[in-house]
GROMACS .gro file of C-alpha atoms in nm:
model
  372
    1MET     CA    1  15.548  12.846  -9.309
    2LYS     CA    2  15.259  12.852  -9.569
    3PHE     CA    3  14.942  12.679  -9.421
    4LYS     CA    4  14.700  12.527  -9.630
    5SER     CA    5  14.332  12.597  -9.661
    6VAL     CA    6  14.111  12.360  -9.473
    7PHE     CA    7  13.881  12.372  -9.790
    8ASP     CA    8  14.165  12.217  -9.997
    9ALA     CA    9  13.974  11.888  -9.996
   10SER     CA   10  14.259  11.675 -10.136
   11GLU     CA   11  14.502  11.806  -9.905
   12ILE     CA   12  14.293  11.776  -9.591
   13LYS     CA   13  14.182  11.412  -9.696
   14ALA     CA   14  14.541  11.306  -9.775
   15GLU     CA   15  14.661  11.426  -9.440
   16PHE     CA   16  14.381  11.236  -9.260
   17GLU     CA   17  14.403  10.909  -9.448
   18SER     CA   18  14.784  10.913  -9.365
   19ALA     CA   19  14.720  10.943  -9.003
   20GLY     CA   20  14.449  10.670  -9.024
   21ILE     CA   21  14.173  10.926  -8.969
   22ASN     CA   22  13.841  10.891  -9.151
   23PRO     CA   23  13.861  11.146  -9.433
   24ASN     CA   24  13.488  11.244  -9.376
   25PHE     CA   25  13.590  11.413  -9.076
   26ALA     CA   26  13.645  11.707  -9.311
   27ILE     CA   27  13.270  11.778  -9.352
   28PRO     CA   28  13.189  11.853  -8.989
   29ILE     CA   29  13.513  12.063  -8.988
   30TRP     CA   30  13.396  12.272  -9.284
   31LYS     CA   31  13.036  12.316  -9.135
   32TYR     CA   32  13.207  12.439  -8.801
   33VAL     CA   33  13.417  12.673  -8.987
   34ILE     CA   34  13.156  12.822  -9.202
   35GLN     CA   35  12.933  12.874  -8.898
   36ASN     CA   36  13.219  13.000  -8.675
   37PRO     CA   37  13.481  13.157  -8.920
   38ASP     CA   38  13.691  13.299  -8.632
   39CYS     CA   39  13.710  12.984  -8.454
   40VAL     CA   40  14.035  12.803  -8.330
   41TRP     CA   41  14.082  12.433  -8.410
   42ASP     CA   42  14.033  12.319  -8.043
   43GLU     CA   43  13.678  12.458  -8.036
   44ILE     CA   44  13.576  12.206  -8.294
   45PRO     CA   45  13.409  11.910  -8.099
   46SER     CA   46  13.427  11.547  -8.130
   47LEU     CA   47  13.730  11.503  -8.347
   48PRO     CA   48  14.000  11.234  -8.312
   49SER     CA   49  14.285  11.356  -8.112
   50ALA     CA   50  14.542  11.310  -8.402
   51ALA     CA   51  14.317  11.537  -8.623
   52TYR     CA   52  14.369  11.846  -8.400
   53SER     CA   53  14.749  11.795  -8.424
   54ILE     CA   54  14.729  11.784  -8.805
   55LEU     CA   55  14.490  12.085  -8.811
   56HIS     CA   56  14.721  12.298  -8.582
   57SER     CA   57  15.025  12.221  -8.780
   58LYS     CA   58  14.932  12.235  -9.148
   59PHE     CA   59  14.603  12.398  -9.185
   60LYS     CA   60  14.406  12.756  -9.121
   61THR     CA   61  14.045  12.797  -9.115
   62LEU     CA   62  14.059  13.050  -9.375
   63THR     CA   63  14.376  13.129  -9.568
   64SER     CA   64  14.211  13.436  -9.725
   65SER     CA   65  14.034  13.741  -9.575
   66LEU     CA   66  13.774  13.999  -9.676
   67HIS     CA   67  13.976  14.315  -9.757
   68SER     CA   68  13.707  14.514  -9.882
   69LEU     CA   69  13.333  14.507  -9.959
   70PHE     CA   70  13.157  14.741 -10.206
   71HIS     CA   71  12.780  14.767 -10.283
   72SER     CA   72  12.621  14.909 -10.601
   73SER     CA   73  12.406  15.206 -10.563
   74ASP     CA   74  12.094  14.993 -10.669
   75GLY     CA   75  12.147  14.717 -10.406
   76THR     CA   76  12.163  14.462 -10.670
   77THR     CA   77  12.540  14.380 -10.657
   78SER     CA   78  12.810  14.345 -10.400
   79LYS     CA   79  13.172  14.312 -10.480
   80LEU     CA   80  13.413  14.131 -10.240
   81LEU     CA   81  13.779  14.212 -10.252
   82ILE     CA   82  13.948  13.908 -10.113
   83LYS     CA   83  14.322  13.902  -9.994
   84LEU     CA   84  14.504  13.574 -10.038
   85GLN     CA   85  14.741  13.424  -9.813
   86ASN     CA   86  15.044  13.549 -10.030
   87GLY     CA   87  14.911  13.910 -10.027
   88ALA     CA   88  14.758  13.899 -10.372
   89LEU     CA   89  14.394  14.022 -10.420
   90VAL     CA   90  14.104  13.858 -10.615
   91GLU     CA   91  13.749  13.979 -10.657
   92ALA     CA   92  13.412  13.780 -10.626
   93VAL     CA   93  13.081  13.947 -10.709
   94VAL     CA   94  12.731  13.879 -10.555
   95MET     CA   95  12.440  13.944 -10.782
   96ARG     CA   96  12.084  13.965 -10.681
   97TYR     CA   97  11.817  13.906 -10.933
   98ASP     CA   98  11.451  13.931 -10.898
   99THR     CA   99  11.300  13.630 -11.106
  100ARG     CA  100  10.955  13.788 -11.079
  101LEU     CA  101  11.031  14.068 -11.312
  102GLY     CA  102  10.892  14.059 -11.653
  103MET     CA  103  10.625  13.843 -11.788
  104CYS     CA  104  10.586  13.446 -11.872
  105GLY     CA  105  10.315  13.345 -12.095
  106GLY     CA  106  10.137  13.665 -12.037
  107LYS     CA  107  10.150  13.611 -11.660
  108PRO     CA  108  10.362  13.747 -11.393
  109ARG     CA  109  10.668  13.510 -11.336
  110PRO     CA  110  10.667  13.326 -11.032
  111GLY     CA  111  10.987  13.294 -10.779
  112GLY     CA  112  11.165  13.562 -10.599
  113ILE     CA  113  11.514  13.693 -10.529
  114ARG     CA  114  11.769  13.468 -10.684
  115THR     CA  115  12.143  13.524 -10.553
  116THR     CA  116  12.438  13.434 -10.764
  117LEU     CA  117  12.805  13.434 -10.695
  118CYS     CA  118  13.056  13.526 -10.948
  119ILE     CA  119  13.377  13.330 -10.861
  120SER     CA  120  13.745  13.393 -10.959
  121SER     CA  121  13.971  13.104 -11.061
  122GLN     CA  122  14.284  13.295 -11.115
  123VAL     CA  123  14.472  13.601 -11.008
  124GLY     CA  124  14.489  13.780 -11.335
  125CYS     CA  125  14.438  13.584 -11.673
  126LYS     CA  126  14.664  13.492 -11.966
  127MET     CA  127  14.386  13.491 -12.231
  128GLY     CA  128  14.440  13.855 -12.314
  129CYS     CA  129  14.097  13.938 -12.439
  130THR     CA  130  14.114  14.294 -12.552
  131PHE     CA  131  13.773  14.401 -12.409
  132CYS     CA  132  13.825  14.267 -12.058
  133ALA     CA  133  14.006  14.459 -11.775
  134THR     CA  134  14.118  14.130 -11.604
  135GLY     CA  135  14.314  14.048 -11.921
  136SER     CA  136  14.508  14.381 -11.880
  137MET     CA  137  14.655  14.241 -11.547
  138GLY     CA  138  14.831  13.953 -11.736
  139PHE     CA  139  14.854  13.618 -11.561
  140LYS     CA  140  14.983  13.606 -11.185
  141SER     CA  141  14.883  13.274 -11.036
  142ASN     CA  142  14.632  12.993 -11.003
  143LEU     CA  143  14.414  12.969 -10.712
  144THR     CA  144  14.404  12.658 -10.509
  145SER     CA  145  14.075  12.478 -10.470
  146GLY     CA  146  14.045  12.595 -10.110
  147GLU     CA  147  14.092  12.965 -10.209
  148ILE     CA  148  13.818  12.919 -10.461
  149VAL     CA  149  13.572  12.754 -10.206
  150GLU     CA  150  13.675  13.028  -9.956
  151GLN     CA  151  13.517  13.294 -10.187
  152LEU     CA  152  13.177  13.113 -10.134
  153VAL     CA  153  13.244  13.095  -9.762
  154HIS     CA  154  13.314  13.469  -9.753
  155ALA     CA  155  13.006  13.562  -9.981
  156SER     CA  156  12.781  13.323  -9.765
  157ARG     CA  157  12.819  13.563  -9.479
  158ILE     CA  158  12.652  13.858  -9.675
  159ALA     CA  159  12.399  13.657  -9.887
  160ASP     CA  160  12.225  13.324  -9.920
  161ILE     CA  161  12.409  13.221 -10.230
  162ARG     CA  162  12.194  12.973 -10.464
  163ASN     CA  163  12.379  12.973 -10.773
  164ILE     CA  164  12.772  12.997 -10.881
  165VAL     CA  165  12.918  13.120 -11.187
  166PHE     CA  166  13.279  13.080 -11.265
  167MET     CA  167  13.296  13.401 -11.461
  168GLY     CA  168  13.528  13.611 -11.257
  169MET     CA  169  13.896  13.667 -11.279
  170GLY     CA  170  14.084  13.415 -11.489
  171GLU     CA  171  14.015  13.137 -11.739
  172PRO     CA  172  13.858  12.829 -11.510
  173LEU     CA  173  13.958  12.549 -11.752
  174ASN     CA  174  14.322  12.685 -11.729
  175ASN     CA  175  14.309  12.588 -11.364
  176TYR     CA  176  14.133  12.275 -11.434
  177ASN     CA  177  14.205  12.058 -11.149
  178ALA     CA  178  14.162  12.311 -10.869
  179VAL     CA  179  13.826  12.425 -11.032
  180VAL     CA  180  13.693  12.053 -11.047
  181GLU     CA  181  13.775  11.979 -10.712
  182ALA     CA  182  13.628  12.306 -10.569
  183VAL     CA  183  13.307  12.228 -10.737
  184ARG     CA  184  13.301  11.886 -10.602
  185VAL     CA  185  13.323  12.030 -10.251
  186MET     CA  186  13.050  12.285 -10.332
  187LEU     CA  187  12.827  11.991 -10.427
  188LYS     CA  188  12.866  11.819 -10.107
  189GLN     CA  189  12.774  11.887  -9.750
  190PRO     CA  190  12.775  12.134  -9.609
  191PHE     CA  191  12.711  12.351  -9.916
  192GLN     CA  192  12.517  12.103 -10.113
  193LEU     CA  193  12.468  12.318 -10.419
  194SER     CA  194  12.283  12.146 -10.716
  195PRO     CA  195  12.513  12.075 -11.027
  196LYS     CA  196  12.260  12.260 -11.228
  197ARG     CA  197  12.307  12.572 -11.030
  198ILE     CA  198  12.699  12.584 -11.114
  199THR     CA  199  12.805  12.725 -11.448
  200ILE     CA  200  13.171  12.715 -11.566
  201SER     CA  201  13.273  12.967 -11.828
  202THR     CA  202  13.552  12.922 -12.081
  203VAL     CA  203  13.685  13.106 -12.395
  204GLY     CA  204  13.709  12.768 -12.532
  205ILE     CA  205  13.983  12.536 -12.410
  206VAL     CA  206  13.895  12.244 -12.626
  207HIS     CA  207  14.088  11.966 -12.454
  208ALA     CA  208  13.931  12.059 -12.103
  209ILE     CA  209  13.580  12.099 -12.257
  210SER     CA  210  13.620  11.740 -12.363
  211LYS     CA  211  13.681  11.619 -12.018
  212LEU     CA  212  13.428  11.851 -11.831
  213HIS     CA  213  13.130  11.648 -11.841
  214ASN     CA  214  13.286  11.319 -11.721
  215ASP     CA  215  13.438  11.496 -11.426
  216LEU     CA  216  13.156  11.724 -11.334
  217PRO     CA  217  12.837  11.571 -11.467
  218GLY     CA  218  12.527  11.809 -11.470
  219VAL     CA  219  12.736  12.124 -11.424
  220SER     CA  220  12.653  12.370 -11.699
  221LEU     CA  221  12.884  12.511 -11.960
  222ALA     CA  222  12.898  12.851 -12.078
  223VAL     CA  223  13.140  12.958 -12.391
  224SER     CA  224  13.279  13.299 -12.442
  225LEU     CA  225  13.221  13.313 -12.819
  226HIS     CA  226  13.195  13.668 -12.890
  227ALA     CA  227  13.233  13.634 -13.254
  228PRO     CA  228  13.079  13.405 -13.521
  229VAL     CA  229  13.413  13.366 -13.733
  230GLN     CA  230  13.760  13.284 -13.649
  231GLU     CA  231  13.905  13.606 -13.788
  232ILE     CA  232  13.705  13.834 -13.567
  233ARG     CA  233  13.770  13.600 -13.268
  234CYS     CA  234  14.134  13.629 -13.307
  235GLN     CA  235  14.128  14.001 -13.322
  236ILE     CA  236  13.941  14.039 -13.024
  237MET     CA  237  14.059  13.719 -12.830
  238PRO     CA  238  14.420  13.629 -12.909
  239ALA     CA  239  14.388  13.303 -12.742
  240ALA     CA  240  14.142  13.198 -13.008
  241ARG     CA  241  14.449  13.135 -13.246
  242ALA     CA  242  14.508  12.817 -13.020
  243PHE     CA  243  14.153  12.688 -13.041
  244PRO     CA  244  14.026  12.729 -13.404
  245LEU     CA  245  13.651  12.786 -13.412
  246GLN     CA  246  13.574  12.471 -13.582
  247LYS     CA  247  13.750  12.255 -13.333
  248LEU     CA  248  13.564  12.435 -13.066
  249MET     CA  249  13.234  12.367 -13.226
  250ASP     CA  250  13.340  11.992 -13.277
  251SER     CA  251  13.417  11.983 -12.893
  252LEU     CA  252  13.080  12.143 -12.814
  253GLN     CA  253  12.896  11.913 -13.017
  254THR     CA  254  13.035  11.622 -12.834
  255PHE     CA  255  12.982  11.784 -12.493
  256GLN     CA  256  12.614  11.847 -12.585
  257LYS     CA  257  12.568  11.483 -12.720
  258ASN     CA  258  12.709  11.354 -12.396
  259SER     CA  259  12.553  11.569 -12.156
  260GLN     CA  260  12.209  11.630 -12.315
  261GLN     CA  261  12.233  11.999 -12.174
  262LYS     CA  262  12.178  12.338 -12.317
  263ILE     CA  263  12.504  12.526 -12.378
  264PHE     CA  264  12.509  12.902 -12.272
  265ILE     CA  265  12.694  13.128 -12.541
  266GLU     CA  266  12.846  13.456 -12.405
  267TYR     CA  267  12.839  13.721 -12.675
  268ILE     CA  268  12.983  14.077 -12.592
  269MET     CA  269  12.841  14.336 -12.818
  270LEU     CA  270  13.127  14.563 -12.961
  271ASP     CA  271  13.014  14.851 -13.178
  272GLY     CA  272  13.105  14.801 -13.532
  273VAL     CA  273  13.311  14.491 -13.466
  274ASN     CA  274  13.070  14.203 -13.413
  275ASP     CA  275  12.719  14.362 -13.372
  276GLN     CA  276  12.603  14.395 -13.720
  277GLU     CA  277  12.313  14.208 -13.895
  278GLN     CA  278  12.547  14.009 -14.092
  279HIS     CA  279  12.711  13.881 -13.772
  280ALA     CA  280  12.379  13.796 -13.625
  281HIS     CA  281  12.317  13.577 -13.940
  282LEU     CA  282  12.672  13.413 -13.925
  283LEU     CA  283  12.616  13.351 -13.543
  284GLY     CA  284  12.262  13.190 -13.620
  285GLU     CA  285  12.387  12.957 -13.888
  286LEU     CA  286  12.695  12.855 -13.663
  287LEU     CA  287  12.466  12.750 -13.377
  288LYS     CA  288  12.137  12.649 -13.542
  289THR     CA  289  12.209  12.281 -13.485
  290PHE     CA  290  12.280  12.325 -13.103
  291GLN     CA  291  12.054  12.347 -12.813
  292VAL     CA  292  12.175  12.683 -12.693
  293VAL     CA  293  12.081  12.988 -12.500
  294ILE     CA  294  12.281  13.304 -12.620
  295ASN     CA  295  12.357  13.582 -12.380
  296LEU     CA  296  12.411  13.925 -12.541
  297ILE     CA  297  12.634  14.123 -12.323
  298PRO     CA  298  12.664  14.498 -12.345
  299PHE     CA  299  13.020  14.606 -12.342
  300ASN     CA  300  13.137  14.771 -12.007
  301PRO     CA  301  13.367  15.027 -12.040
  302ILE     CA  302  13.729  14.956 -11.882
  303GLY     CA  303  13.861  15.308 -11.891
  304SER     CA  304  13.892  15.599 -12.121
  305THR     CA  305  14.163  15.439 -12.343
  306SER     CA  306  13.940  15.143 -12.433
  307GLN     CA  307  13.953  15.084 -12.807
  308PHE     CA  308  13.586  14.973 -12.814
  309LYS     CA  309  13.250  15.124 -12.769
  310THR     CA  310  12.916  14.992 -12.637
  311SER     CA  311  12.654  14.882 -12.909
  312SER     CA  312  12.357  15.088 -12.951
  313VAL     CA  313  12.040  14.972 -12.798
  314GLN     CA  314  11.883  14.949 -13.137
  315SER     CA  315  12.185  14.720 -13.257
  316VAL     CA  316  12.159  14.481 -12.968
  317SER     CA  317  11.782  14.470 -13.018
  318SER     CA  318  11.805  14.404 -13.378
  319PHE     CA  319  12.074  14.136 -13.334
  320GLN     CA  320  11.842  13.945 -13.075
  321LYS     CA  321  11.544  13.977 -13.319
  322ILE     CA  322  11.748  13.802 -13.603
  323LEU     CA  323  11.864  13.531 -13.363
  324ARG     CA  324  11.523  13.482 -13.218
  325GLU     CA  325  11.282  13.514 -13.535
  326THR     CA  326  11.509  13.370 -13.819
  327TYR     CA  327  11.702  13.109 -13.622
  328LYS     CA  328  11.463  13.038 -13.333
  329ILE     CA  329  11.723  13.044 -13.088
  330ARG     CA  330  11.657  13.166 -12.735
  331THR     CA  331  11.840  13.489 -12.700
  332THR     CA  332  11.870  13.713 -12.398
  333ILE     CA  333  12.019  14.047 -12.313
  334ARG     CA  334  12.225  14.073 -12.000
  335LYS     CA  335  12.122  14.333 -11.757
  336GLU     CA  336  12.401  14.561 -11.661
  337MET     CA  337  12.478  14.525 -11.292
  338GLY     CA  338  12.752  14.667 -11.065
  339GLN     CA  339  12.908  14.905 -11.317
  340ASP     CA  340  12.948  15.183 -11.069
  341ILE     CA  341  13.161  14.942 -10.849
  342SER     CA  342  13.344  14.782 -11.147
  343GLY     CA  343  13.170  14.467 -11.072
  344ALA     CA  344  13.008  14.428 -11.425
  345CYS     CA  345  13.118  14.151 -11.704
  346GLY     CA  346  13.453  14.230 -11.802
  347GLN     CA  347  13.546  14.494 -11.530
  348LEU     CA  348  13.703  14.264 -11.288
  349VAL     CA  349  14.058  14.403 -11.216
  350VAL     CA  350  14.199  14.447 -10.870
  351SER     CA  351  14.082  14.806 -10.787
  352GLN     CA  352  13.936  14.996 -10.490
  353PRO     CA  353  13.653  15.265 -10.559
  354ASP     CA  354  13.697  15.440 -10.238
  355ASN     CA  355  13.375  15.630 -10.237
  356LYS     CA  356  13.188  15.289 -10.216
  357ARG     CA  357  13.415  15.114  -9.971
  358THR     CA  358  13.254  14.959  -9.668
  359PRO     CA  359  13.543  14.939  -9.397
  360GLY     CA  360  13.425  14.628  -9.214
  361MET     CA  361  13.165  14.350  -9.311
  362VAL     CA  362  12.885  14.307  -9.074
  363GLU     CA  363  12.910  13.957  -8.926
  364LEU     CA  364  12.607  13.738  -8.976
  365THR     CA  365  12.576  13.531  -8.675
  366ASP     CA  366  12.251  13.325  -8.770
  367ILE     CA  367  12.417  13.095  -9.030
  368GLU     CA  368  12.304  12.764  -8.867
  369ASP     CA  369  12.381  12.554  -9.175
  370LEU     CA  370  12.431  12.604  -9.543
  371HIS     CA  371  12.187  12.416  -9.740
  372LEU     CA  372  12.222  12.621 -10.058
   0.00000   0.00000   0.00000
């Protein structure tokens, strides 16, 4: 029998309501499981007697397990290889940024270490982006909302997660209902993440973008644009044929009008493909009426057979300068993190770099509560 994840909110609440149990009992159950991941149901105190019977017969505390844990040599990145109940593997990545690095207004930046979890929403991906390792896997299956939330549970045992980005394996908006439900769980107790600390990335699923703000108000949107014209998008992102650039831009205009939020634009820099000065001007013209932050992403190699090369530092710098100075668009260059453990952008594909493998995760026993 296949058990359900206790973090599948709709499932446990439906079972409780059917049995006449207040569905809000899910919250203390989640809190106890987070604090005691190896617990058995009877250890959870103060539940209605009928709740224990339902939990025993239909749910598991965690349907997934931490298969392997890898740490980058510089200590900034940790990659979790998570085994699902059906034996499939997905990856989540913990990234640690020091917000004090650099200057702001001529003064040192305030802050400290900011920890972000990059979450997967599917096993594999059907989008087929030619620069992305996950796309080479093809599409295997959608994750349930509980399997998505469990990535946060596993990661919270090794780091205090403050931010979530749905930029792992899969296209989040192709698993729309599960992603929305998972985010809603993360926003409530015991996780209590702020919506402004959650970002959902998409290649541009137009019909889903149109619903996102109403379903998840305050959650940030990132768009994997990667080219300023439809022809190049189709060349490197086959799924773009189904979502013409003008329709995508119209949906983003509506999203921004309704949400009053900046939109993050992801742009991978591919040598000789989309990184020339003419492309920077085309991108600037395309986005000059939007409130956006453009994130230029150095291409991360996905094997010796890759058809693409990484843009030169000079090309990336010139590209950024045009967007900033000519079009006054805030533009950043993503710091490459986790390349040595294949945890960098575009590198997520189920693999095990044995020389970095940590055979067992150190249990953290001091997680009293998760007010993230």
